[in-house]
XYZ file of C-alpha atoms in Angstrom:
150
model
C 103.645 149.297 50.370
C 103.821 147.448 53.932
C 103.369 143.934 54.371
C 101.150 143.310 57.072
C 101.330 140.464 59.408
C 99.453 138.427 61.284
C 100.078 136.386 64.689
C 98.966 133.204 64.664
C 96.624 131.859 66.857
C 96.235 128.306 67.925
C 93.439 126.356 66.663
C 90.326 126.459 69.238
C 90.334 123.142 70.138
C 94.414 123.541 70.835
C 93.373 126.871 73.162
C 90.389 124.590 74.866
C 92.738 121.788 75.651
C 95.256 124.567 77.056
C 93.278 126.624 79.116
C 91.369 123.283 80.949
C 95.191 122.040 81.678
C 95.930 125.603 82.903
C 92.748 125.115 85.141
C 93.462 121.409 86.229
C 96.771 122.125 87.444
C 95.603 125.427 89.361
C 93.090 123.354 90.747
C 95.708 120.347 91.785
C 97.663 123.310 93.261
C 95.025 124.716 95.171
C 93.591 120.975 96.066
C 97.343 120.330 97.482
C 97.231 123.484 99.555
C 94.010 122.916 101.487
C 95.540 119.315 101.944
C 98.248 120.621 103.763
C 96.799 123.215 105.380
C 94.123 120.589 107.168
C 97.172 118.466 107.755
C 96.175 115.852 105.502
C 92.683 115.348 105.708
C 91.148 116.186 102.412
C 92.626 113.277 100.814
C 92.220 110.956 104.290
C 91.597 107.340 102.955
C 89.296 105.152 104.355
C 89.030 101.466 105.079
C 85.843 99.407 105.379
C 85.800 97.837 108.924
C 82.359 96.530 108.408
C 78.493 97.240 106.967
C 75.601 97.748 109.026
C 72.496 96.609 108.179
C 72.360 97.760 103.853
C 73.059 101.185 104.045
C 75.787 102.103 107.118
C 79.269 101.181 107.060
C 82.454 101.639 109.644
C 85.335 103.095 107.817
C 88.512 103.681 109.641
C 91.689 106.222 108.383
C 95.302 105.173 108.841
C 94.895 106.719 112.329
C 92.698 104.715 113.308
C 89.895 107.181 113.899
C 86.575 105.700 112.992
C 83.488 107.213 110.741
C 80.086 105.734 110.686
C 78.863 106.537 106.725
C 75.620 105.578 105.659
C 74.453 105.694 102.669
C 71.221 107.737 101.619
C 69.113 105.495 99.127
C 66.218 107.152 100.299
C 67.588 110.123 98.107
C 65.501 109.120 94.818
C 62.376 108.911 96.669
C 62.485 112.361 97.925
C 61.238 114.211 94.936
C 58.510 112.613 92.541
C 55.975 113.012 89.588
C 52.412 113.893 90.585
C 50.050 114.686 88.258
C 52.548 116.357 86.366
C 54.394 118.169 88.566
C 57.337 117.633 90.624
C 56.915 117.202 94.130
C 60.046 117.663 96.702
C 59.112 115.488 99.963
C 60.967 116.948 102.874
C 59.764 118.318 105.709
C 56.996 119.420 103.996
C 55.572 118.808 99.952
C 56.661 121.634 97.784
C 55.834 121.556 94.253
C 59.209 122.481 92.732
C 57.825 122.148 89.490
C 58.349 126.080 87.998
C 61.568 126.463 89.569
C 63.401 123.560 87.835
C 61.156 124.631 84.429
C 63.021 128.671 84.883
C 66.336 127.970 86.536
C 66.998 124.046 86.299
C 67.432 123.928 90.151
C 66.109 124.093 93.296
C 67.748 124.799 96.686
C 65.769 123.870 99.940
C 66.755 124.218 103.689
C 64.874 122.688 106.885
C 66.060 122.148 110.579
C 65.751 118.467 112.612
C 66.190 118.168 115.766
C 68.015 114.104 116.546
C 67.802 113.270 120.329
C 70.209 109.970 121.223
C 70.147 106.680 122.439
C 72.275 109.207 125.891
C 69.880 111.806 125.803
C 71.923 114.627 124.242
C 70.494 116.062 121.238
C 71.230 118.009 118.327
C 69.668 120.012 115.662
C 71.019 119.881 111.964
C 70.395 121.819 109.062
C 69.242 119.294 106.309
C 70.115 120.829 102.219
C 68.211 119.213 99.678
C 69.085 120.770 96.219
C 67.708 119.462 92.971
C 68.746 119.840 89.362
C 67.996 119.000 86.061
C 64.453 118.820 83.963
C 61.307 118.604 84.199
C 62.115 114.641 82.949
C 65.682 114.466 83.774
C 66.644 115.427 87.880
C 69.525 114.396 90.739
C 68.995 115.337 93.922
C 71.683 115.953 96.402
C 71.004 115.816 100.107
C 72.860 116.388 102.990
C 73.047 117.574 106.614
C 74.970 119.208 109.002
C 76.460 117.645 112.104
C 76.991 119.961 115.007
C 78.379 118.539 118.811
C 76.077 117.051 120.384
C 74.297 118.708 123.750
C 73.234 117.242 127.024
């Protein structure tokens, strides 16, 4: 008669805690990579030079480049409860209302076109994506920045 044998597995939550290490260092790897291919500036570190008015601030990097950040608290008023429904205020009102009920999210794209204290202008390509419930939503907003024209 044969004796038969079994390998033995780790416990799940051993195998969980393994593979999300496995994953955090791959992604620390790959994170480092990027880093040095953009010579540095994923991980560039700012320094407050000085706040604007409540929402823009003047960072500077050890180079002493400059970035103007402002902050978008005008973010939680862009989608609201009407009647029942949810209402995304962008360009236009949509009523995102089924697609966060079916798929939890909703993606939306417009164009703006910014004109300059100099003249030159620009057009940007604003994202607006919500997710979450029907009670429960975060939406994240945020535009593209192309060089400026005359």
């Amino acid at each position: 008669m044969k004796n038969k044998t079994h390998a033995r597995r780790l416990p799940k939550l051993l195998r969980t805690a393994a593979i999300a290490a496995v994953m955090a260092m791959a992604l620390a790897v790959t994170a480092g990579a990027v880093n040095y291919a953009t010579d540095g500036a994923l991980f560039r570190q700012f320094r407050i030079i000085a706040w604007s008015g409540e929402d823009t601030l003047l960072a500077q990097d050890e180079e002493g480049n400059q970035v103007h950040i402002t902050v978008d608290s005008d973010a939680q008023h862009l989608v609201t409860r009407e009647n029942g429904r949810l209402i995304l205020h962008a360009d236009q009102d949509i009523d995102i209302t089924e697609a966060l009920e079916e798929t939890g999210a909703y993606h939306y794209t417009y164009e703006v076109l910014t004109v300059w204290e100099d003249g030159s202008q620009e057009t940007r390509t604003v994202t607006i994506d919500v997710t979450g419930d029907l009670d429960d939503w975060t939406v994240t907003r945020g535009s593209g920045a192309p060089e400026r024209t005359a």
